[in-house]
PDB file of C-alpha atoms in Angstrom:
ATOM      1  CA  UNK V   1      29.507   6.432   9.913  1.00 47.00           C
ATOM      2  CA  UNK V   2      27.136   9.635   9.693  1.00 55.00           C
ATOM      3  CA  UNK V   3      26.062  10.165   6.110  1.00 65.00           C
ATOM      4  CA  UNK V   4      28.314  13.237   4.036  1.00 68.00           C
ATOM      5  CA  UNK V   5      26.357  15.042   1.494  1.00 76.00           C
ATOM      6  CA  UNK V   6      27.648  15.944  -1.893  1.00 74.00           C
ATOM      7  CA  UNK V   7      28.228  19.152  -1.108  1.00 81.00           C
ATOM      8  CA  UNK V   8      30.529  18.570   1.605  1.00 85.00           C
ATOM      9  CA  UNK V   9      32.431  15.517  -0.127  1.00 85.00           C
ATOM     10  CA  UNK V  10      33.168  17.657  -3.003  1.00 88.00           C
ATOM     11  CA  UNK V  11      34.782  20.510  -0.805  1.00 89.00           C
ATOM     12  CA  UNK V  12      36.814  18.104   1.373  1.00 90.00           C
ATOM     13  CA  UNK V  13      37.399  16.315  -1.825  1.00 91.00           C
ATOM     14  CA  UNK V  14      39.019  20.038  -3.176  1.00 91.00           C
ATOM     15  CA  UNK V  15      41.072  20.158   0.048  1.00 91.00           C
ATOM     16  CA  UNK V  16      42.109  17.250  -0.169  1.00 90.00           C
ATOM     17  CA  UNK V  17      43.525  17.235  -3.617  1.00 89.00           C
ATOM     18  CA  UNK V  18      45.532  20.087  -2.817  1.00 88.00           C
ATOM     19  CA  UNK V  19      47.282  18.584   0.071  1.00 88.00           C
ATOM     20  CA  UNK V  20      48.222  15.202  -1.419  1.00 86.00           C
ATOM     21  CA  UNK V  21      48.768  16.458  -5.326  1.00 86.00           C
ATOM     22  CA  UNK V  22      49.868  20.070  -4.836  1.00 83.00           C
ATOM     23  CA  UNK V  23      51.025  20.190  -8.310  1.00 79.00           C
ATOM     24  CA  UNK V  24      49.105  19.703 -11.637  1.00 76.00           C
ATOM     25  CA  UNK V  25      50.031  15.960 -13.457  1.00 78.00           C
ATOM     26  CA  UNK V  26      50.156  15.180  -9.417  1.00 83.00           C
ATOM     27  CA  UNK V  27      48.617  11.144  -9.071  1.00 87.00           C
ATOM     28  CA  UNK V  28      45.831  11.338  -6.579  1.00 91.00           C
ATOM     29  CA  UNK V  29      45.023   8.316  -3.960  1.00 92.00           C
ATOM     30  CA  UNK V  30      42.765   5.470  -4.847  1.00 91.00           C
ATOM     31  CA  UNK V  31      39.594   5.773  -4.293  1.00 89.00           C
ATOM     32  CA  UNK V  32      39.552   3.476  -1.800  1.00 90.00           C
ATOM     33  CA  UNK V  33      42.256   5.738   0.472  1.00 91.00           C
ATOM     34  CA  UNK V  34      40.702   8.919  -0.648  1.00 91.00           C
ATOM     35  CA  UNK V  35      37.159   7.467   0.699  1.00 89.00           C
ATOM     36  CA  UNK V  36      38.957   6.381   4.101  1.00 90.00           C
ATOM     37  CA  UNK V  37      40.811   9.960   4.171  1.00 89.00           C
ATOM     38  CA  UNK V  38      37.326  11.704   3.462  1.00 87.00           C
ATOM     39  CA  UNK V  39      35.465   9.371   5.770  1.00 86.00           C
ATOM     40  CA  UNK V  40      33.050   8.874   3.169  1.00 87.00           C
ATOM     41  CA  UNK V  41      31.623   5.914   0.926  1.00 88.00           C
ATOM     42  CA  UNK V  42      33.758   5.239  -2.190  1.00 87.00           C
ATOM     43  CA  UNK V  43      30.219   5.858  -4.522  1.00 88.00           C
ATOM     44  CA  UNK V  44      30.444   9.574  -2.626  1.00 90.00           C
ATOM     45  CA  UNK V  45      34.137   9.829  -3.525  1.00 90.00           C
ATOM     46  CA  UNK V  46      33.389   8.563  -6.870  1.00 89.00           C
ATOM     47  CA  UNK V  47      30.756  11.466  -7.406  1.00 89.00           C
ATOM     48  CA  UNK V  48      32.803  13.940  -6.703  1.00 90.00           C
ATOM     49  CA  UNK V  49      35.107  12.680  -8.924  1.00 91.00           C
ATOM     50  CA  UNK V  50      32.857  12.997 -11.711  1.00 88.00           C
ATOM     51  CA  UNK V  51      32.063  16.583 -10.741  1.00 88.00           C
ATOM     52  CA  UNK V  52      35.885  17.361 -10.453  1.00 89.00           C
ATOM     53  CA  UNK V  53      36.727  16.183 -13.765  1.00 86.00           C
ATOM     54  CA  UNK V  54      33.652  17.213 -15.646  1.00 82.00           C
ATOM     55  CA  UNK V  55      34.993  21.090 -14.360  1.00 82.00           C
ATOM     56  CA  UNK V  56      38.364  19.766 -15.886  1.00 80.00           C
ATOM     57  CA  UNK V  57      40.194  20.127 -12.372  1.00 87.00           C
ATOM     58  CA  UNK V  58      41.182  16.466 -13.187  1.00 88.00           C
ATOM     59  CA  UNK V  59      41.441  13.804 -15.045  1.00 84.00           C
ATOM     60  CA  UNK V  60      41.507  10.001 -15.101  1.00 83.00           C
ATOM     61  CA  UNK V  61      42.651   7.028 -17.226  1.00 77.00           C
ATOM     62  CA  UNK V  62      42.138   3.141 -16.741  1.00 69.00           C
ATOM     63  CA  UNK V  63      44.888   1.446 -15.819  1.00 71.00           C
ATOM     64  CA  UNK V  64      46.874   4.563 -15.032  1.00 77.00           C
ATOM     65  CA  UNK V  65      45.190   6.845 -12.134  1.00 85.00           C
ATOM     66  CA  UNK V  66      43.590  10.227 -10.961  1.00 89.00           C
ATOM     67  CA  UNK V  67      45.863  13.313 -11.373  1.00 88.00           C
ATOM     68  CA  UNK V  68      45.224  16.815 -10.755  1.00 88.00           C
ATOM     69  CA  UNK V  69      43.983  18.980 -13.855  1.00 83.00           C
ATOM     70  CA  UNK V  70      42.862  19.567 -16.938  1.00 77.00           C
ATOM     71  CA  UNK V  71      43.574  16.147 -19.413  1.00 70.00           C
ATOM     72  CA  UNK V  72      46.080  16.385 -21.392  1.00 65.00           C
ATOM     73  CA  UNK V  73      45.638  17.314 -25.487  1.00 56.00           C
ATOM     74  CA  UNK V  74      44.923  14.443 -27.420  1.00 51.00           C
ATOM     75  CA  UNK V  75      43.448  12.077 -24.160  1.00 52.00           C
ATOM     76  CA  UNK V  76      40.269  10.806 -24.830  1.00 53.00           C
ATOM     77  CA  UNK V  77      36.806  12.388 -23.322  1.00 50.00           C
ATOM     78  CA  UNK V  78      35.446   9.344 -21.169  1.00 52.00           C
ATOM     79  CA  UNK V  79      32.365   8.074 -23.213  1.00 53.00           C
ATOM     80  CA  UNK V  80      29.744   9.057 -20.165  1.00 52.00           C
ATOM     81  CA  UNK V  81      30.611  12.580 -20.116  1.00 48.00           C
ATOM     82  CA  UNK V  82      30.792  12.756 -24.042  1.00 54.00           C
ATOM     83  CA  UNK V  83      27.537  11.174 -24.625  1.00 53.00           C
ATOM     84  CA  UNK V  84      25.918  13.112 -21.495  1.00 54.00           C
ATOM     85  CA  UNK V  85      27.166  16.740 -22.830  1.00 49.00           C
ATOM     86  CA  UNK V  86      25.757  16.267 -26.542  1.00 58.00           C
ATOM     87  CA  UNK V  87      22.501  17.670 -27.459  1.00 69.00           C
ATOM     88  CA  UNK V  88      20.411  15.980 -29.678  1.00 74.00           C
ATOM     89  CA  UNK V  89      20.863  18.536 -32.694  1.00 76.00           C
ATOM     90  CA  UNK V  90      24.580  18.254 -32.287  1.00 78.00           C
ATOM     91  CA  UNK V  91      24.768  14.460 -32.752  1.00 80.00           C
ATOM     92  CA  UNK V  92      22.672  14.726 -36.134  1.00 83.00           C
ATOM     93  CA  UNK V  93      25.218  17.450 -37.046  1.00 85.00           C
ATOM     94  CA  UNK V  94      28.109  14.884 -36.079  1.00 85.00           C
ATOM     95  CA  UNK V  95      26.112  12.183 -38.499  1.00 89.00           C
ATOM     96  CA  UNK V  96      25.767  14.986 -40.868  1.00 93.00           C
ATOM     97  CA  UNK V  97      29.665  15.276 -41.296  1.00 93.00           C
ATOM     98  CA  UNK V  98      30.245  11.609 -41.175  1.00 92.00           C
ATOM     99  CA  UNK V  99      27.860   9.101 -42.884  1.00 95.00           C
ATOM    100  CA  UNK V 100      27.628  11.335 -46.481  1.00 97.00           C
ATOM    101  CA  UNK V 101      30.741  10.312 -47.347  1.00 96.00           C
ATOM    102  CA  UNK V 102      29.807   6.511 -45.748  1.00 96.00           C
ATOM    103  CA  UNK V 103      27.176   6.156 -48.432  1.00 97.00           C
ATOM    104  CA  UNK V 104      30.111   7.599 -51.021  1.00 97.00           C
ATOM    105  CA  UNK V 105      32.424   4.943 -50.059  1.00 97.00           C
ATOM    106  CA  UNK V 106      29.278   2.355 -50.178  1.00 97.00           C
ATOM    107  CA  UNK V 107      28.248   3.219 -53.598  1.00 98.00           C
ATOM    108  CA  UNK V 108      31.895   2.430 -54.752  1.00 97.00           C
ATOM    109  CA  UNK V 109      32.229  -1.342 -53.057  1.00 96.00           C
ATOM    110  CA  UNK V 110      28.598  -2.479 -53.198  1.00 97.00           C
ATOM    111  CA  UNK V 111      27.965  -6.086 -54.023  1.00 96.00           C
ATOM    112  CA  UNK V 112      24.907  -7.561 -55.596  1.00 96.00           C
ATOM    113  CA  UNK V 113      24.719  -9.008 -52.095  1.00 95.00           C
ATOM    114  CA  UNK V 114      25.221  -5.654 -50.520  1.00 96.00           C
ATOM    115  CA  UNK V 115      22.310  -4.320 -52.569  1.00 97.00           C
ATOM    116  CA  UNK V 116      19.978  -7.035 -51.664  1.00 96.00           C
ATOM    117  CA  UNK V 117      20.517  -6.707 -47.990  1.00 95.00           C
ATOM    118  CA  UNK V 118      19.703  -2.746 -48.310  1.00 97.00           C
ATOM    119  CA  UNK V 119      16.960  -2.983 -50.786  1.00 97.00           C
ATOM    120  CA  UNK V 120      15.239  -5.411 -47.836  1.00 95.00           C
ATOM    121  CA  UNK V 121      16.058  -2.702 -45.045  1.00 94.00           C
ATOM    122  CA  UNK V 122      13.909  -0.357 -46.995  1.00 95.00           C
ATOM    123  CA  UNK V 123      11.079  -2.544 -47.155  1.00 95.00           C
ATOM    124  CA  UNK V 124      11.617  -3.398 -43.649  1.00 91.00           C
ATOM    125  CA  UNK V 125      11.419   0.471 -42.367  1.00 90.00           C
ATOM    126  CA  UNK V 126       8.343   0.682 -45.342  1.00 92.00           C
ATOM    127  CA  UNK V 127       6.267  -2.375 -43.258  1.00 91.00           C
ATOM    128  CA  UNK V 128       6.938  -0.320 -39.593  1.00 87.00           C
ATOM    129  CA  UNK V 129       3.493  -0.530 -37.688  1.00 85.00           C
ATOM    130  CA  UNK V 130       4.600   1.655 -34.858  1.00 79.00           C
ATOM    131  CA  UNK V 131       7.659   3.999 -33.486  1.00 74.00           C
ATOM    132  CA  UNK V 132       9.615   1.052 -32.635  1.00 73.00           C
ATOM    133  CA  UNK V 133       9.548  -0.801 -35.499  1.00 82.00           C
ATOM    134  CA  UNK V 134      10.402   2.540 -36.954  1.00 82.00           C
ATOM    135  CA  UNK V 135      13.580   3.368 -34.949  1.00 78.00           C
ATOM    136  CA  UNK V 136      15.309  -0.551 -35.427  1.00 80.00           C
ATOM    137  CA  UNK V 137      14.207  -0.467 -38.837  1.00 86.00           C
ATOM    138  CA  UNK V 138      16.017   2.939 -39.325  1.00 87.00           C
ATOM    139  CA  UNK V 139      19.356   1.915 -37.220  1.00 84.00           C
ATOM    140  CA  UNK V 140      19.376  -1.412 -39.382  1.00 89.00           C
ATOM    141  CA  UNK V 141      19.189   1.167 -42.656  1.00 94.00           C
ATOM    142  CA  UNK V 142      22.040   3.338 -41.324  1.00 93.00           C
ATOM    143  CA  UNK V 143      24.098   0.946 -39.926  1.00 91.00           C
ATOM    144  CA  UNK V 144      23.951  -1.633 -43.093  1.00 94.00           C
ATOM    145  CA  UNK V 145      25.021   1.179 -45.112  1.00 96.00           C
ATOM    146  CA  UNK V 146      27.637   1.755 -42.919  1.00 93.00           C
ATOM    147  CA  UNK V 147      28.677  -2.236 -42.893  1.00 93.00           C
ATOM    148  CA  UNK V 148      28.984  -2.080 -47.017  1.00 95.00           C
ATOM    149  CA  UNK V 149      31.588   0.803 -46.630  1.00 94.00           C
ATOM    150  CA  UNK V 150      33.023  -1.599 -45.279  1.00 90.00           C
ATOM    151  CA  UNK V 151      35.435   0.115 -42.512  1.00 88.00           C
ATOM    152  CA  UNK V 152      35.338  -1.152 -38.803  1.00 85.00           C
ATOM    153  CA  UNK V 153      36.861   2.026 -37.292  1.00 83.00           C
ATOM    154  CA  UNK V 154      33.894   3.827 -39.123  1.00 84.00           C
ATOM    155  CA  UNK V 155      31.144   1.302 -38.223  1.00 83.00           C
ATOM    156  CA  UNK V 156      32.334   1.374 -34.549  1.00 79.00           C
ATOM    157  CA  UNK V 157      32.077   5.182 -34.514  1.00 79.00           C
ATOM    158  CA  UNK V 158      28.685   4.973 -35.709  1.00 80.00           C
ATOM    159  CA  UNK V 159      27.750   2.381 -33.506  1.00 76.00           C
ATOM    160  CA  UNK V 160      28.779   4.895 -30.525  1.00 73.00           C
ATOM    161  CA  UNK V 161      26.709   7.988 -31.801  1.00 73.00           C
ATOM    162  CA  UNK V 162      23.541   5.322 -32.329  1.00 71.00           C
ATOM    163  CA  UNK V 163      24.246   4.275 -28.317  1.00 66.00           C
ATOM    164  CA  UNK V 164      23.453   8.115 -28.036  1.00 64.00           C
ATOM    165  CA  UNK V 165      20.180   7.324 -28.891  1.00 61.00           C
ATOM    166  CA  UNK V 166      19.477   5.041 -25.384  1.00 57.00           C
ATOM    167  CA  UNK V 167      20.202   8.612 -23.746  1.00 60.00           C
ATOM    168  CA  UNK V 168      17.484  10.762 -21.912  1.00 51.00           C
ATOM    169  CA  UNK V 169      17.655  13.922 -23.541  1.00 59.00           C
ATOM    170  CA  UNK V 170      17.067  12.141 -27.329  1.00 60.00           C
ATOM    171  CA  UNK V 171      14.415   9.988 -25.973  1.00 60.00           C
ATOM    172  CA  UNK V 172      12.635  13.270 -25.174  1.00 66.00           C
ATOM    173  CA  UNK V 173      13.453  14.769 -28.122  1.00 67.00           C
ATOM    174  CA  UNK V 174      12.625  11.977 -30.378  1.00 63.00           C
ATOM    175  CA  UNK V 175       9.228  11.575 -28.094  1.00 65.00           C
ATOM    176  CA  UNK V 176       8.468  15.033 -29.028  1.00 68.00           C
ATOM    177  CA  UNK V 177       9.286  14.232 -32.857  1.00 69.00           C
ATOM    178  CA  UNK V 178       7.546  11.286 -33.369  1.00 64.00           C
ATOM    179  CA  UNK V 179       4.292  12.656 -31.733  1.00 65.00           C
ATOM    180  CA  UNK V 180       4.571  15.321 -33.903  1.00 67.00           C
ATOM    181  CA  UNK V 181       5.030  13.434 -37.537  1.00 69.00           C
ATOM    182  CA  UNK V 182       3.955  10.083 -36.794  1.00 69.00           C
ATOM    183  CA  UNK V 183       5.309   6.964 -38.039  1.00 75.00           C
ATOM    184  CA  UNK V 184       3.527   7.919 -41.441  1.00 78.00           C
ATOM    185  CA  UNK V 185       6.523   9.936 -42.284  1.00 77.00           C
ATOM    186  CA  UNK V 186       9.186   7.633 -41.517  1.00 77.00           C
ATOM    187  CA  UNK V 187       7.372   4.732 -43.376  1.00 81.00           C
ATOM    188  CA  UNK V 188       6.417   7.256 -46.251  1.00 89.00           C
ATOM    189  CA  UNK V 189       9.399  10.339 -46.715  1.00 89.00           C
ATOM    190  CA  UNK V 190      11.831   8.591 -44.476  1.00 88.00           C
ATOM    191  CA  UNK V 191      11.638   5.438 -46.341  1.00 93.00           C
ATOM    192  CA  UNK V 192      11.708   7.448 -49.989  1.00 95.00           C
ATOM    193  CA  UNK V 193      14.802   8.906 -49.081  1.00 96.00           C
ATOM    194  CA  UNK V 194      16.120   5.738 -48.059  1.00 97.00           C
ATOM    195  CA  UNK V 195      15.212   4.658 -51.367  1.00 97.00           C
ATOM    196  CA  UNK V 196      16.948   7.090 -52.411  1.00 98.00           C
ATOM    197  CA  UNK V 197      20.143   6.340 -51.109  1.00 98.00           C
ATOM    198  CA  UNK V 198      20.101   2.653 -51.790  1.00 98.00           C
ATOM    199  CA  UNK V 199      19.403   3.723 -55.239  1.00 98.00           C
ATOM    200  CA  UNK V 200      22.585   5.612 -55.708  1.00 98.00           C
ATOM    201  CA  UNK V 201      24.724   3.424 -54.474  1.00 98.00           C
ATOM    202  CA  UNK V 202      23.761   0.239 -56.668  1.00 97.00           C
ATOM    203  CA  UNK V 203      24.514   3.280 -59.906  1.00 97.00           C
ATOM    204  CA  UNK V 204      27.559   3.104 -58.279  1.00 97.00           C
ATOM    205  CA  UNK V 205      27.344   6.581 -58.170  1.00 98.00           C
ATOM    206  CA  UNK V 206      29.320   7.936 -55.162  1.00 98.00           C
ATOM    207  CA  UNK V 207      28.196  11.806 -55.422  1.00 98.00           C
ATOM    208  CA  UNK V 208      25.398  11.059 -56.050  1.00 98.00           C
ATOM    209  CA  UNK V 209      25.172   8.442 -52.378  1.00 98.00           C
ATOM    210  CA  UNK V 210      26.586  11.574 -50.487  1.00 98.00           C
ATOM    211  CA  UNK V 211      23.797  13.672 -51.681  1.00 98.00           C
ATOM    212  CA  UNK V 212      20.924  11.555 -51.127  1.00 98.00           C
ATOM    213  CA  UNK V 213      22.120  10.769 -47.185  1.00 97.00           C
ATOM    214  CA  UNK V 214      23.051  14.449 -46.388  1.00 97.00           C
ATOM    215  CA  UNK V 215      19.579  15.242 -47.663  1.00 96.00           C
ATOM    216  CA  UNK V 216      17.910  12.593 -45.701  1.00 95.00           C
ATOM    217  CA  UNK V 217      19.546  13.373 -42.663  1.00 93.00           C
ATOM    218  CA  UNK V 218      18.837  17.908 -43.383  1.00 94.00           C
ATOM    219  CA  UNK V 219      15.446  15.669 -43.108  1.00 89.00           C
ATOM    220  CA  UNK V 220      15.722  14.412 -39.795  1.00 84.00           C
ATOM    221  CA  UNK V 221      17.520  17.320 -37.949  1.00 84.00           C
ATOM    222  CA  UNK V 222      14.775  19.977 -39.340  1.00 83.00           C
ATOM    223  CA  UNK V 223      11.722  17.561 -38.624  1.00 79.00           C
ATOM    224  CA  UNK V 224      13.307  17.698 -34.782  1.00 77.00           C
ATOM    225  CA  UNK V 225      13.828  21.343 -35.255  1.00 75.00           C
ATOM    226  CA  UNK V 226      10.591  22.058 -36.273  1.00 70.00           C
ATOM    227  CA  UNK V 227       8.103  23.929 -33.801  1.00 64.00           C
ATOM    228  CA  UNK V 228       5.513  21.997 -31.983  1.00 56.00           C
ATOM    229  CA  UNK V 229       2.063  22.420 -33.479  1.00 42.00           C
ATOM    230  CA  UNK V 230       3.317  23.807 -37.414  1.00 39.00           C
ATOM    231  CA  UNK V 231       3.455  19.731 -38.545  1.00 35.00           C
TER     232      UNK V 231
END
C-alpha cells in the first residue's frame, strides 16, 4: 500500500467525515474502518484525528466514540492536548490559584507527624548537590504539603500539573532557569521560603500558610520570567 502523507489523510479524512456523519453529534467509524475507507494506516488515521479534534471539528470519549464537532460543555479536555497547550507561565499561574489555599487547609490539620515529615523535606531540598536533587526535593516539598491537606481530589490534581513538568516546553524553560540561578538559590531562597511555609503551618496559622506559598511560588514564576543575563 503506497505511503499517504499527512496532508492528504487529513483532507480525505475531512471528506470523509462529511459523508458518513453529515450532521454534528454524528458517531464516526472506528478507526479501524475509517483506516480501510482512507486506505491508510490506523497511526495515519489516528493523526489526523488528533489534528481534527485539536481544531475542535470533533471530539472523542473512551468507551463511547468519534463524533463530529466541537465537545460538548462540561466534557473533559483529553490530558495530551491539555498538558501540550499550557505554557510554562500558565501552569505556575494554575499552582498560583490552587496550592495557597492547600497550605491554608494544611496549617489547620497538621499533626506533629505532619510537621516532622515537612520539616525533613526542607532539609532534604537544603542538602541538594545538583538540579536534580533540586527538582525531587522540591516536588516532595509541594506534594507533602499537599498530602497533609489531606484531600485526594486535590493531591491528584496536583499530581497532574507536576506530570506537566516531564513536558518539553518546561524542560526548556526550567533549563533556561536553572542555568540562570543555579541550584544556590533553590538550596538557599527556595529552601527559606519553604521554611517559611512549614513554619506557618505548625502556628497553625492558616493566613498566614497561604501567604508564605503564594509568595514562594510569585518566586518561582518571576525567577522564570526574568531576562537572560540580569541574574
Amino acid at each position: 500500500m503506497p505511503r499517504t502523507s499527512p496532508a492528504t489523510a487529513l483532507e480525505r479524512l475531512r471528506r470523509l467525515v462529511d459523508a458518513e456523519a453529515p450532521s454534528l453529534g454524528d458517531r464516526l467509524p472506528t478507526e479501524r474502518a475509517l483506516a480501510c475507507l482512507l486506505g491508510c494506516s490506523r497511526q495515519t488515521v489516528r493523526a489526523a484525528l488528533l489534528e481534527l479534534e485539536r481544531k475542535g471539528e470533533i471530539w472523542r470519549q473512551v468507551g463511547k466514540g468519534t463524533f463530529r464537532g466541537p465537545a460538548p460543555l462540561g466534557h473533559p479536555i483529553k490530558e495530551t492536548i491539555l498538558l501540550s497547550a499550557t505554557a510554562p507561565d500558565q501552569l505556575m499561574q494554575a499552582r498560583l490559584m490552587i496550592e495557597p489555599p492547600i497550605a491554608a487547609e494544611a496549617a489547620r490539620r497538621a499533626s506533629a507527624r505532619d510537621m516532622a515529615n515537612l520539616q525533613g523535606l526542607v532539609a532534604r531540598g537544603r542538602g541538594a548537590s545538583d538540579r536534580g536533587q533540586a527538582e525531587t526535593a522540591d516536588a516532595a516539598f509541594h506534594r507533602g504539603v499537599a498530602e497533609v491537606a489531606g484531600n485526594p481530589l486535590l493531591l491528584g490534581f496536583l499530581d497532574y500539573l507536576a506530570s506537566a513538568r516531564r513536558r518539553a516546553a518546561w524542560q526548556r524553560e526550567w533549563d533556561r532557569t536553572y542555568r540562570r540561578i543555579g541550584v544556590g538559590e533553590f538550596t538557599g531562597l527556595h529552601s527559606d521560603q519553604h521554611a517559611d511555609v512549614v513554619a506557618a503551618i505548625a502556628r497553625a496559622d492558616p493566613p498566614a500558610a497561604e501567604a508564605a506559598m503564594r509568595r514562594h511560588l510569585t518566586t518561582i514564576l518571576g525567577a522564570m520570567q526574568r531576562p537572560d543575563g540580569n541574574g
